């Protein structure tokens, strides 16, 4: 097995100093504390990024506010779409560079980086580009009595909210960033985006491509740093909206910080997503689906199924087939195109998953995997756990790793209560060919998305977000327009 060679563009990018991207320019402050970017496959430092100073943060927000007021809010909608489409083209044209940079920082297999961070990023961006010319208000007829023959008319305008602070996690650093900036820019908002401190490189490269695509200076700015930088950005009085994706714990803090100044806020958070197999489920189909969605990117996917309820008569068949498939999947360097399982993305995430493997060993039964892999980097075995109780830690807490917990049930009428027995509600899948049973369950499932005979698939046309502790607000579909525009009502007498 061998790694794909790093391209000359990747080597050159890694060799450069990195800092912020403000008002269309890279800003490098040599005095700023550096964040080392670690390759999780071998624990080597691949690059360093300077933390944004307070002055740089203020400059980024000022650039976003200035370009919003002077230009972008009233930019020709068609021309906005042309720029976003051009950016999508440039993402594809520079796809291998973006994919390799992502794999080096996140440990995602190179095939997945090409698919999600490049191809899907372009797909989402083009979707948002198509909306720029379709954002509109309504014409309304007021019922005021006419006292002296006057008449009335009313209409609403959808106006961009202003400067958007976008804060993104490390699992899909570019694609999730595109979900936010594509939506914001399509609506006429300007953006200051803070990538995760573990994976800042692809967003810095994207900012350069956005300038090349013709995006006016200041409309998209990137600042780097950890949680403190994120908090300072949210607290900035000129930020009109926060769009956050990350963990529930951080999301609660973000919501409090935003609420202190009545800054509008959408939250896409974690979960403990359920796959529920009804008695008639097609087991081979479910095995393929769980492999594809539960273990992809080492389970570090927000909507991935982590707990699986299976009718007692089918549990052994499911876990046996899944265990055999996992054992056959190659583990190794994520830059090797034949590898299926790479490392976890960073040391804190590795420590977290190791903790849950210990918990699994003590309170449940590990059917397959369960061990740290003895090699440099943050590798653990993909794991199957059999739980005895729905209240076990592994059935309740998000591991965000390749650790799926399976529990049997006996009667169909137990299933809904088991599915809803969680504080989270991002995504749930039902596996059955009984359409009637699925249709009756769907309204009762407490979840932002319900999939049937599939899991995790997100599409730009379909709204995505969580209920309960999994978030507030929706991305994609036309729902994003509500999140990034304010409705202004105009009433006229004539
Ligand atoms: P995280 O919450 O630790 O960090 C997310 C981002 O928030 C990072 O950029 C971080 O620097 C920043 N941050 C940290 N503290 C902050 C603060 N006080 N104020 C402002 N910003 C702050 O999450 P993570 O570990 O990067 O990502 C994994 C989590 O994200 C998982 O829980 C996963 O389920 C969730 N996630 C959700 C979705 C979704 O769409 N619902 C998608 C991907 C990931």
Short mmCIF file of C-alpha atoms and ligand atoms in Angstrom, two decimals:
data_model
loop_
_atom_site.label_atom_id
_atom_site.label_comp_id
_atom_site.label_asym_id
_atom_site.label_seq_id
_atom_site.Cartn_x
_atom_site.Cartn_y
_atom_site.Cartn_z
CA UNK A 1 0.00 0.00 0.00
CA UNK A 2 1.32 3.50 -0.74
CA UNK A 3 0.30 7.09 -0.24
CA UNK A 4 -0.66 9.37 -3.10
CA UNK A 5 2.25 11.81 -3.57
CA UNK A 6 1.65 15.31 -2.25
CA UNK A 7 1.25 17.76 -5.11
CA UNK A 8 3.65 20.65 -5.59
CA UNK A 9 0.82 23.05 -4.71
CA UNK A 10 0.24 21.27 -1.38
CA UNK A 11 3.94 21.33 -0.50
CA UNK A 12 4.15 25.03 -1.36
CA UNK A 13 1.03 25.84 0.66
CA UNK A 14 2.29 23.94 3.72
CA UNK A 15 5.63 25.76 3.54
CA UNK A 16 4.00 29.20 3.73
CA UNK A 17 3.36 31.04 7.01
CA UNK A 18 -0.36 31.13 7.83
CA UNK A 19 -2.48 33.57 9.75
CA UNK A 20 -5.72 35.37 8.93
CA UNK A 21 -7.42 36.42 5.68
CA UNK A 22 -8.82 39.93 6.04
CA UNK A 23 -10.02 42.46 3.45
CA UNK A 24 -8.81 40.21 0.63
CA UNK A 25 -5.30 39.73 1.97
CA UNK A 26 -3.37 37.17 3.97
CA UNK A 27 -2.30 38.73 7.28
CA UNK A 28 0.59 37.17 9.15
CA UNK A 29 1.51 38.58 12.55
CA UNK A 30 4.88 37.10 13.44
CA UNK A 31 4.45 37.88 17.14
CA UNK A 32 1.17 35.93 17.47
CA UNK A 33 1.01 32.58 19.28
CA UNK A 34 1.17 29.73 16.77
CA UNK A 35 -1.14 26.73 16.60
CA UNK A 36 0.63 23.61 15.35
CA UNK A 37 -1.38 21.65 12.80
CA UNK A 38 -0.82 17.96 13.47
CA UNK A 39 -1.23 15.15 10.97
CA UNK A 40 -3.30 12.62 12.97
CA UNK A 41 -1.94 9.73 10.91
CA UNK A 42 1.61 10.16 12.23
CA UNK A 43 1.45 12.99 14.85
CA UNK A 44 3.86 15.13 12.82
CA UNK A 45 3.43 18.91 12.55
CA UNK A 46 2.48 19.77 8.96
CA UNK A 47 2.05 23.54 9.35
CA UNK A 48 1.47 26.27 11.91
CA UNK A 49 -1.19 28.96 11.98
CA UNK A 50 -1.01 32.25 13.88
CA UNK A 51 -3.83 32.98 16.33
CA UNK A 52 -5.80 36.12 15.49
CA UNK A 53 -5.03 39.07 17.74
CA UNK A 54 -7.87 41.24 19.04
CA UNK A 55 -6.89 43.90 16.48
CA UNK A 56 -7.05 41.37 13.66
CA UNK A 57 -10.45 40.13 14.84
CA UNK A 58 -11.74 43.71 14.92
CA UNK A 59 -10.25 44.36 11.47
CA UNK A 60 -11.97 41.25 10.08
CA UNK A 61 -15.38 42.34 11.41
CA UNK A 62 -14.78 45.91 10.20
CA UNK A 63 -13.90 44.59 6.73
CA UNK A 64 -17.05 42.49 6.67
CA UNK A 65 -19.22 45.37 7.87
CA UNK A 66 -17.69 47.85 5.44
CA UNK A 67 -18.08 45.60 2.40
CA UNK A 68 -21.61 44.66 3.45
CA UNK A 69 -22.76 48.28 3.74
CA UNK A 70 -20.92 49.70 0.76
CA UNK A 71 -21.33 46.85 -1.70
CA UNK A 72 -22.42 43.30 -1.03
CA UNK A 73 -25.88 43.84 0.48
CA UNK A 74 -26.94 45.55 -2.75
CA UNK A 75 -24.80 43.60 -5.17
CA UNK A 76 -26.64 42.44 -8.27
CA UNK A 77 -28.17 39.06 -7.30
CA UNK A 78 -27.30 37.42 -10.61
CA UNK A 79 -23.69 38.61 -10.28
CA UNK A 80 -23.56 37.16 -6.74
CA UNK A 81 -24.59 33.81 -8.19
CA UNK A 82 -21.98 34.04 -10.97
CA UNK A 83 -19.23 34.55 -8.35
CA UNK A 84 -20.43 31.63 -6.23
CA UNK A 85 -20.57 29.38 -9.30
CA UNK A 86 -17.08 30.49 -10.29
CA UNK A 87 -15.86 29.65 -6.79
CA UNK A 88 -17.39 26.17 -7.13
CA UNK A 89 -15.47 25.74 -10.40
CA UNK A 90 -12.23 26.81 -8.72
CA UNK A 91 -12.80 24.36 -5.85
CA UNK A 92 -13.00 21.57 -8.40
CA UNK A 93 -10.04 22.85 -10.41
CA UNK A 94 -7.93 22.91 -7.24
CA UNK A 95 -9.60 19.79 -5.88
CA UNK A 96 -6.58 17.58 -5.33
CA UNK A 97 -4.78 20.32 -3.41
CA UNK A 98 -7.84 20.88 -1.19
CA UNK A 99 -8.38 17.15 -0.65
CA UNK A 100 -4.77 16.50 0.33
CA UNK A 101 -4.66 19.49 2.70
CA UNK A 102 -7.83 18.23 4.35
CA UNK A 103 -6.55 14.67 4.72
CA UNK A 104 -3.29 15.91 6.24
CA UNK A 105 -5.18 17.89 8.92
CA UNK A 106 -8.30 15.77 9.56
CA UNK A 107 -7.17 12.21 8.83
CA UNK A 108 -10.14 11.75 6.51
CA UNK A 109 -9.38 9.18 3.82
CA UNK A 110 -8.29 10.86 0.61
CA UNK A 111 -11.27 9.39 -1.24
CA UNK A 112 -13.68 10.95 1.26
CA UNK A 113 -11.85 14.27 1.18
CA UNK A 114 -12.22 14.33 -2.60
CA UNK A 115 -15.89 13.38 -2.35
CA UNK A 116 -17.04 15.65 0.49
CA UNK A 117 -14.59 18.52 0.85
CA UNK A 118 -14.27 19.00 -2.91
CA UNK A 119 -17.18 17.56 -4.90
CA UNK A 120 -19.92 18.08 -2.32
CA UNK A 121 -18.60 21.52 -1.40
CA UNK A 122 -19.00 22.50 -5.05
CA UNK A 123 -22.47 20.92 -5.22
CA UNK A 124 -23.68 22.87 -2.18
CA UNK A 125 -22.15 26.11 -3.40
CA UNK A 126 -23.88 25.81 -6.76
CA UNK A 127 -27.17 25.14 -5.00
CA UNK A 128 -26.82 28.38 -3.01
CA UNK A 129 -25.71 30.21 -6.17
CA UNK A 130 -29.02 29.24 -7.77
CA UNK A 131 -30.96 30.92 -4.97
CA UNK A 132 -29.44 34.39 -5.34
CA UNK A 133 -32.01 35.41 -7.93
CA UNK A 134 -34.97 33.80 -6.17
CA UNK A 135 -35.02 35.46 -2.75
CA UNK A 136 -38.20 37.48 -2.55
CA UNK A 137 -40.87 38.90 -0.26
CA UNK A 138 -44.65 38.91 -0.50
CA UNK A 139 -47.33 41.35 -1.61
CA UNK A 140 -50.06 41.73 1.04
CA UNK A 141 -53.43 43.44 1.26
CA UNK A 142 -54.03 45.25 4.60
CA UNK A 143 -57.61 45.45 5.92
CA UNK A 144 -57.44 48.98 7.35
CA UNK A 145 -60.78 50.83 6.90
CA UNK A 146 -60.61 53.60 4.32
CA UNK A 147 -61.67 56.88 6.05
CA UNK A 148 -61.30 59.31 3.17
CA UNK A 149 -61.07 57.16 0.07
CA UNK A 150 -57.42 56.27 0.56
CA UNK A 151 -56.21 52.76 -0.26
CA UNK A 152 -53.46 50.66 1.21
CA UNK A 153 -50.92 48.19 -0.01
CA UNK A 154 -48.14 46.29 1.74
CA UNK A 155 -45.17 44.20 0.78
CA UNK A 156 -42.29 42.49 2.52
CA UNK A 157 -38.63 42.60 1.65
CA UNK A 158 -36.06 39.97 2.55
CA UNK A 159 -32.96 41.90 3.61
CA UNK A 160 -29.59 40.34 4.47
CA UNK A 161 -28.97 40.42 8.21
CA UNK A 162 -25.42 41.82 7.99
CA UNK A 163 -22.14 40.38 9.26
CA UNK A 164 -22.32 36.64 9.91
CA UNK A 165 -19.92 34.99 12.35
CA UNK A 166 -19.52 31.41 11.14
CA UNK A 167 -17.87 28.92 13.48
CA UNK A 168 -17.14 25.43 12.21
CA UNK A 169 -15.82 22.10 13.54
CA UNK A 170 -12.97 19.90 12.34
CA UNK A 171 -14.80 16.92 10.87
CA UNK A 172 -15.76 18.48 7.51
CA UNK A 173 -13.86 21.77 7.71
CA UNK A 174 -14.51 22.98 4.19
CA UNK A 175 -17.90 21.48 3.38
CA UNK A 176 -19.51 22.70 6.62
CA UNK A 177 -17.84 26.07 6.09
CA UNK A 178 -19.42 26.19 2.61
CA UNK A 179 -22.83 25.36 4.10
CA UNK A 180 -22.53 28.58 6.08
CA UNK A 181 -20.74 30.98 3.78
CA UNK A 182 -22.63 29.79 0.68
CA UNK A 183 -25.94 30.53 2.41
CA UNK A 184 -24.76 33.84 3.86
CA UNK A 185 -23.19 35.14 0.64
CA UNK A 186 -26.21 34.08 -1.44
CA UNK A 187 -28.42 36.20 0.81
CA UNK A 188 -26.11 39.22 0.60
CA UNK A 189 -24.49 38.86 4.04
CA UNK A 190 -20.77 39.22 4.58
CA UNK A 191 -18.84 36.67 6.62
CA UNK A 192 -16.13 36.26 9.21
CA UNK A 193 -15.45 32.56 9.53
CA UNK A 194 -13.47 30.82 12.24
CA UNK A 195 -12.36 27.32 11.30
CA UNK A 196 -11.52 24.74 13.94
CA UNK A 197 -8.05 25.18 15.39
CA UNK A 198 -7.30 21.61 14.23
CA UNK A 199 -8.20 22.12 10.55
CA UNK A 200 -7.76 25.71 9.38
CA UNK A 201 -5.84 25.20 6.14
CA UNK A 202 -8.52 24.46 3.56
CA UNK A 203 -10.61 27.49 4.58
CA UNK A 204 -7.57 29.76 4.19
CA UNK A 205 -7.06 28.33 0.70
CA UNK A 206 -10.77 28.79 -0.07
CA UNK A 207 -10.56 32.48 0.85
CA UNK A 208 -7.84 32.90 -1.76
CA UNK A 209 -9.96 31.10 -4.35
CA UNK A 210 -12.95 33.32 -3.46
CA UNK A 211 -10.87 36.38 -4.27
CA UNK A 212 -9.81 34.75 -7.56
CA UNK A 213 -13.50 34.08 -8.29
CA UNK A 214 -14.21 37.80 -8.02
CA UNK A 215 -15.64 38.04 -4.51
CA UNK A 216 -15.04 41.64 -3.42
CA UNK A 217 -12.45 42.19 -0.71
CA UNK A 218 -13.84 42.11 2.82
CA UNK A 219 -16.94 40.03 2.01
CA UNK A 220 -15.28 36.84 3.26
CA UNK A 221 -12.72 36.95 6.07
CA UNK A 222 -11.06 34.10 7.94
CA UNK A 223 -9.72 34.33 11.48
CA UNK A 224 -7.95 31.58 13.36
CA UNK A 225 -7.84 30.53 16.96
CA UNK A 226 -9.55 28.33 19.52
CA UNK A 227 -12.65 28.75 21.65
CA UNK A 228 -11.61 32.15 23.03
CA UNK A 229 -11.32 33.57 19.53
CA UNK A 230 -14.74 32.16 18.70
CA UNK A 231 -16.25 33.73 21.81
CA UNK A 232 -14.66 37.12 21.10
CA UNK A 233 -16.04 37.01 17.56
CA UNK A 234 -19.58 36.28 18.78
CA UNK A 235 -19.32 39.07 21.35
CA UNK A 236 -18.38 41.65 18.72
CA UNK A 237 -21.20 44.23 18.60
CA UNK A 238 -21.12 44.41 14.78
CA UNK A 239 -21.86 40.71 14.34
CA UNK A 240 -25.52 40.37 13.36
CA UNK A 241 -25.80 36.61 13.32
CA UNK A 242 -23.92 33.57 14.56
CA UNK A 243 -23.99 30.34 12.61
CA UNK A 244 -22.38 27.61 14.69
CA UNK A 245 -21.73 23.93 14.10
CA UNK A 246 -20.08 21.90 16.84
CA UNK A 247 -20.68 20.03 20.07
CA UNK A 248 -23.71 20.44 22.32
CA UNK A 249 -21.55 21.67 25.21
CA UNK A 250 -19.99 24.45 23.11
CA UNK A 251 -23.30 25.20 21.43
CA UNK A 252 -24.88 26.00 24.79
CA UNK A 253 -22.05 28.45 25.55
CA UNK A 254 -22.32 30.00 22.09
CA UNK A 255 -26.06 30.45 22.53
CA UNK A 256 -25.56 32.19 25.90
CA UNK A 257 -22.86 34.49 24.51
CA UNK A 258 -25.00 35.42 21.50
CA UNK A 259 -28.13 35.92 23.60
CA UNK A 260 -26.32 38.39 25.89
CA UNK A 261 -26.43 40.94 23.06
CA UNK A 262 -29.57 39.57 21.34
CA UNK A 263 -27.49 38.35 18.40
CA UNK A 264 -29.47 35.88 16.32
CA UNK A 265 -27.99 32.40 16.40
CA UNK A 266 -28.38 29.07 14.65
CA UNK A 267 -26.88 25.95 16.16
CA UNK A 268 -26.10 22.66 14.40
CA UNK A 269 -25.03 20.38 17.21
CA UNK A 270 -24.22 16.79 17.99
CA UNK A 271 -26.43 13.88 18.81
CA UNK A 272 -26.82 10.23 19.60
CA UNK A 273 -28.44 9.19 16.40
CA UNK A 274 -30.47 6.01 16.16
CA UNK A 275 -30.80 3.37 13.50
CA UNK A 276 -33.90 1.30 14.24
CA UNK A 277 -34.34 -1.99 12.43
CA UNK A 278 -37.89 -3.30 12.35
CA UNK A 279 -38.43 -7.04 12.36
CA UNK A 280 -38.69 -7.23 8.56
CA UNK A 281 -35.52 -5.17 7.90
CA UNK A 282 -33.28 -6.21 5.02
CA UNK A 283 -30.16 -7.09 7.04
CA UNK A 284 -27.71 -7.00 4.12
CA UNK A 285 -28.95 -3.57 3.18
CA UNK A 286 -28.66 -2.41 6.80
CA UNK A 287 -25.10 -3.79 7.07
CA UNK A 288 -24.08 -1.86 3.96
CA UNK A 289 -25.84 1.25 5.28
CA UNK A 290 -24.22 1.07 8.73
CA UNK A 291 -20.78 0.53 7.19
CA UNK A 292 -21.30 3.47 4.89
CA UNK A 293 -22.68 5.87 7.49
CA UNK A 294 -21.75 4.66 10.99
CA UNK A 295 -18.06 4.10 10.40
CA UNK A 296 -17.31 6.53 7.59
CA UNK A 297 -14.59 9.05 8.62
CA UNK A 298 -14.12 6.89 11.73
CA UNK A 299 -17.65 7.76 12.88
CA UNK A 300 -16.81 11.46 13.14
CA UNK A 301 -19.99 12.54 11.39
CA UNK A 302 -22.63 14.49 13.29
CA UNK A 303 -25.60 12.51 11.99
CA UNK A 304 -23.90 9.09 12.03
CA UNK A 305 -25.88 6.30 13.69
CA UNK A 306 -24.28 5.46 17.05
CA UNK A 307 -26.96 3.33 18.64
CA UNK A 308 -28.82 0.62 16.83
CA UNK A 309 -32.03 -1.00 17.98
CA UNK A 310 -32.68 -4.37 16.34
CA UNK A 311 -35.48 -6.83 16.76
CA UNK A 312 -34.17 -9.64 19.00
CA UNK A 313 -34.68 -12.21 16.24
CA UNK A 314 -32.24 -10.36 13.92
CA UNK A 315 -29.50 -9.03 16.24
CA UNK A 316 -26.95 -11.85 15.88
CA UNK A 317 -27.31 -11.92 12.11
CA UNK A 318 -26.74 -8.15 11.91
CA UNK A 319 -23.74 -7.93 14.25
CA UNK A 320 -22.16 -11.08 12.77
CA UNK A 321 -22.30 -9.78 9.20
CA UNK A 322 -21.21 -6.29 10.22
CA UNK A 323 -18.27 -7.64 12.25
CA UNK A 324 -17.08 -9.68 9.27
CA UNK A 325 -17.30 -6.65 6.97
CA UNK A 326 -15.38 -4.45 9.42
CA UNK A 327 -12.64 -7.05 9.83
CA UNK A 328 -12.13 -7.08 6.06
CA UNK A 329 -11.82 -3.29 5.70
CA UNK A 330 -8.19 -2.07 5.40
CA UNK A 331 -6.83 0.25 8.11
CA UNK A 332 -3.90 2.56 7.42
CA UNK A 333 -2.69 5.86 6.06
CA UNK A 334 -5.59 8.06 4.93
CA UNK A 335 -3.49 9.17 1.95
CA UNK A 336 -3.61 5.60 0.64
CA UNK A 337 -6.54 5.29 -1.77
CA UNK A 338 -7.20 1.67 -0.78
CA UNK A 339 -7.56 2.38 2.93
CA UNK A 340 -11.03 2.50 4.48
CA UNK A 341 -10.21 3.30 8.15
CA UNK A 342 -7.73 6.03 8.98
CA UNK A 343 -7.00 7.74 12.29
CA UNK A 344 -9.26 9.77 14.51
CA UNK A 345 -8.82 13.43 13.70
CA UNK A 346 -6.95 14.79 16.70
CA UNK A 347 -5.59 13.92 20.13
CA UNK A 348 -8.55 15.15 22.23
CA UNK A 349 -10.90 13.14 20.02
CA UNK A 350 -8.62 10.08 20.31
CA UNK A 351 -8.60 10.44 24.12
CA UNK A 352 -12.38 10.77 24.13
CA UNK A 353 -12.92 7.63 22.06
CA UNK A 354 -10.37 5.70 24.16
CA UNK A 355 -12.38 6.66 27.23
CA UNK A 356 -15.57 5.32 25.66
CA UNK A 357 -13.82 2.08 24.65
CA UNK A 358 -12.90 1.60 28.31
CA UNK A 359 -16.48 2.29 29.34
CA UNK A 360 -17.68 -0.17 26.71
CA UNK A 361 -15.35 -2.81 28.11
CA UNK A 362 -16.66 -2.32 31.61
CA UNK A 363 -20.41 -1.90 31.18
CA UNK A 364 -21.26 -3.55 27.86
CA UNK A 365 -19.97 -6.44 25.75
CA UNK A 366 -17.53 -5.69 22.94
CA UNK A 367 -18.38 -7.98 20.02
CA UNK A 368 -15.72 -6.71 17.62
CA UNK A 369 -12.78 -4.26 17.74
CA UNK A 370 -12.47 -2.24 20.93
CA UNK A 371 -8.69 -1.77 20.89
CA UNK A 372 -6.26 1.05 20.20
CA UNK A 373 -4.12 0.15 17.18
CA UNK A 374 -0.42 0.00 18.03
CA UNK A 375 1.09 2.39 15.50
CA UNK A 376 1.92 6.11 15.39
CA UNK A 377 -1.17 8.30 15.02
CA UNK A 378 -4.61 8.22 16.56
CA UNK A 379 -5.89 4.84 15.37
CA UNK A 380 -8.57 2.72 17.04
CA UNK A 381 -10.35 -0.35 15.76
CA UNK A 382 -13.88 0.06 14.43
CA UNK A 383 -15.98 -1.38 17.20
CA UNK A 384 -19.28 -3.17 17.76
CA UNK A 385 -20.73 -3.06 21.26
CA UNK A 386 -23.68 -5.01 22.57
CA UNK A 387 -25.58 -3.05 25.20
CA UNK A 388 -27.84 -4.60 27.80
CA UNK A 389 -29.72 -1.45 28.74
CA UNK A 390 -30.93 1.67 26.95
CA UNK A 391 -29.54 3.79 29.78
CA UNK A 392 -25.93 2.62 29.43
CA UNK A 393 -23.42 5.40 28.74
CA UNK A 394 -22.72 4.01 25.27
CA UNK A 395 -26.43 4.19 24.45
CA UNK A 396 -26.75 7.78 25.69
CA UNK A 397 -23.53 9.79 25.10
CA UNK A 398 -22.09 10.83 21.74
CA UNK A 399 -18.71 9.11 21.19
CA UNK A 400 -18.23 10.73 17.77
CA UNK A 401 -16.10 7.71 16.95
CA UNK A 402 -16.30 4.32 15.19
CA UNK A 403 -18.15 2.77 18.12
CA UNK A 404 -21.69 1.56 17.41
CA UNK A 405 -23.80 0.12 20.20
CA UNK A 406 -26.47 -2.47 19.49
CA UNK A 407 -29.45 -3.41 21.63
CA UNK A 408 -32.31 -5.77 20.99
CA UNK A 409 -36.01 -5.15 21.52
CA UNK A 410 -38.88 -7.63 21.53
CA UNK A 411 -42.08 -5.78 20.70
CA UNK A 412 -42.56 -3.16 17.99
CA UNK A 413 -44.41 -0.87 20.38
CA UNK A 414 -41.24 -0.58 22.54
CA UNK A 415 -39.30 0.91 19.67
CA UNK A 416 -40.57 4.50 19.62
CA UNK A 417 -39.89 5.00 23.31
CA UNK A 418 -36.37 3.63 22.85
CA UNK A 419 -35.69 5.91 19.87
CA UNK A 420 -36.90 9.00 21.74
CA UNK A 421 -35.08 8.11 24.96
CA UNK A 422 -32.32 10.69 24.41
CA UNK A 423 -31.86 14.43 24.95
CA UNK A 424 -30.79 14.70 21.29
CA UNK A 425 -32.66 14.71 18.02
CA UNK A 426 -30.54 15.17 14.92
CA UNK A 427 -31.16 12.11 12.74
CA UNK A 428 -32.94 8.75 12.98
CA UNK A 429 -33.21 5.97 10.45
CA UNK A 430 -35.94 3.35 10.19
CA UNK A 431 -35.05 0.16 8.34
CA UNK A 432 -38.11 -1.64 7.03
CA UNK A 433 -40.02 -2.47 3.88
CA UNK A 434 -43.28 -1.98 5.74
CA UNK A 435 -44.25 1.43 4.39
CA UNK A 436 -47.31 1.64 6.59
CA UNK A 437 -45.28 1.02 9.77
CA UNK A 438 -42.69 3.64 8.74
CA UNK A 439 -45.32 6.26 7.87
CA UNK A 440 -47.04 5.77 11.22
CA UNK A 441 -43.78 6.11 13.14
CA UNK A 442 -42.32 9.14 11.33
CA UNK A 443 -44.53 11.80 13.00
CA UNK A 444 -43.69 10.42 16.43
CA UNK A 445 -39.91 10.30 16.02
CA UNK A 446 -38.28 13.27 17.81
CA UNK A 447 -35.66 14.06 15.22
CA UNK A 448 -34.80 16.78 12.68
CA UNK A 449 -34.47 14.16 9.93
CA UNK A 450 -35.93 10.68 9.56
CA UNK A 451 -34.38 8.46 6.91
CA UNK A 452 -35.99 5.22 5.71
CA UNK A 453 -33.65 2.42 4.56
CA UNK A 454 -30.74 4.89 4.53
CA UNK A 455 -28.94 7.14 7.00
CA UNK A 456 -26.95 10.43 7.14
CA UNK A 457 -27.45 11.38 3.49
CA UNK A 458 -27.82 15.16 3.38
CA UNK A 459 -28.83 17.02 0.26
CA UNK A 460 -28.77 20.76 -0.37
CA UNK A 461 -32.45 20.72 -1.34
CA UNK A 462 -33.57 19.14 1.95
CA UNK A 463 -33.54 21.17 5.21
CA UNK A 464 -31.14 19.82 7.83
CA UNK A 465 -30.90 20.49 11.57
CA UNK A 466 -31.72 19.15 14.99
CA UNK A 467 -34.49 19.18 17.59
CA UNK A 468 -34.11 19.00 21.37
CA UNK A 469 -30.42 19.44 22.30
CA UNK A 470 -29.22 18.84 18.74
CA UNK A 471 -29.75 22.40 17.64
CA UNK A 472 -31.82 25.39 16.65
CA UNK A 473 -32.54 26.33 13.04
CA UNK A 474 -32.17 24.65 9.67
CA UNK A 475 -29.59 24.70 6.90
CA UNK A 476 -30.30 24.03 3.20
CA UNK A 477 -33.57 23.90 1.29
CA UNK A 478 -35.20 27.31 1.22
CA UNK A 479 -35.05 27.29 5.05
CA UNK A 480 -31.63 28.95 5.03
CA UNK A 481 -33.19 32.14 3.69
CA UNK A 482 -35.11 32.61 6.94
CA UNK A 483 -31.87 32.28 8.86
CA UNK A 484 -29.80 34.82 6.92
CA UNK A 485 -32.40 37.47 6.04
CA UNK A 486 -34.60 39.78 8.06
CA UNK A 487 -38.17 40.49 6.92
CA UNK A 488 -38.96 44.18 6.48
CA UNK A 489 -42.61 45.14 6.11
CA UNK A 490 -43.58 48.14 4.01
CA UNK A 491 -47.13 49.57 4.26
CA UNK A 492 -48.28 52.36 1.93
CA UNK A 493 -51.33 54.57 1.70
CA UNK A 494 -52.22 56.03 -1.68
P1 LIG B 1 -16.49 21.97 19.32
O1 LIG B 1 -17.79 22.38 19.86
O2 LIG B 1 -15.42 21.58 20.25
O3 LIG B 1 -15.86 23.14 18.41
C1 LIG B 1 -16.56 23.68 17.31
C2 LIG B 1 -16.01 25.06 17.01
O4 LIG B 1 -16.35 25.93 18.09
C3 LIG B 1 -14.49 25.14 16.87
O5 LIG B 1 -14.18 26.04 15.82
C4 LIG B 1 -14.06 25.71 18.22
O6 LIG B 1 -12.84 26.42 18.16
C5 LIG B 1 -15.21 26.66 18.52
N1 LIG B 1 -15.41 26.99 19.93
C6 LIG B 1 -15.05 26.29 21.03
N2 LIG B 1 -15.46 26.93 22.15
C7 LIG B 1 -16.10 28.06 21.74
C8 LIG B 1 -16.76 29.13 22.42
N3 LIG B 1 -16.87 29.16 23.75
N4 LIG B 1 -17.32 30.11 21.68
C9 LIG B 1 -17.25 30.08 20.34
N5 LIG B 1 -16.63 29.11 19.63
C10 LIG B 1 -16.07 28.10 20.33
O7 LIG B 1 -16.81 20.80 18.29
P2 LIG B 1 -15.78 19.91 17.47
O8 LIG B 1 -15.10 18.98 18.43
O9 LIG B 1 -14.95 20.78 16.59
O10 LIG B 1 -16.77 19.10 16.51
C11 LIG B 1 -17.41 17.92 16.88
C12 LIG B 1 -18.84 18.18 17.30
O11 LIG B 1 -19.53 18.88 16.28
C13 LIG B 1 -19.62 16.90 17.52
O12 LIG B 1 -20.38 17.01 18.70
C14 LIG B 1 -20.54 16.82 16.31
O13 LIG B 1 -21.71 16.09 16.53
C15 LIG B 1 -20.79 18.27 16.03
N6 LIG B 1 -21.19 18.47 14.63
C16 LIG B 1 -22.49 18.78 14.33
C17 LIG B 1 -22.87 18.92 12.99
C18 LIG B 1 -24.30 19.27 12.59
O14 LIG B 1 -24.51 19.67 11.44
N7 LIG B 1 -25.28 19.13 13.46
C19 LIG B 1 -21.92 18.76 11.98
C20 LIG B 1 -20.62 18.45 12.33
C21 LIG B 1 -20.25 18.31 13.66
#
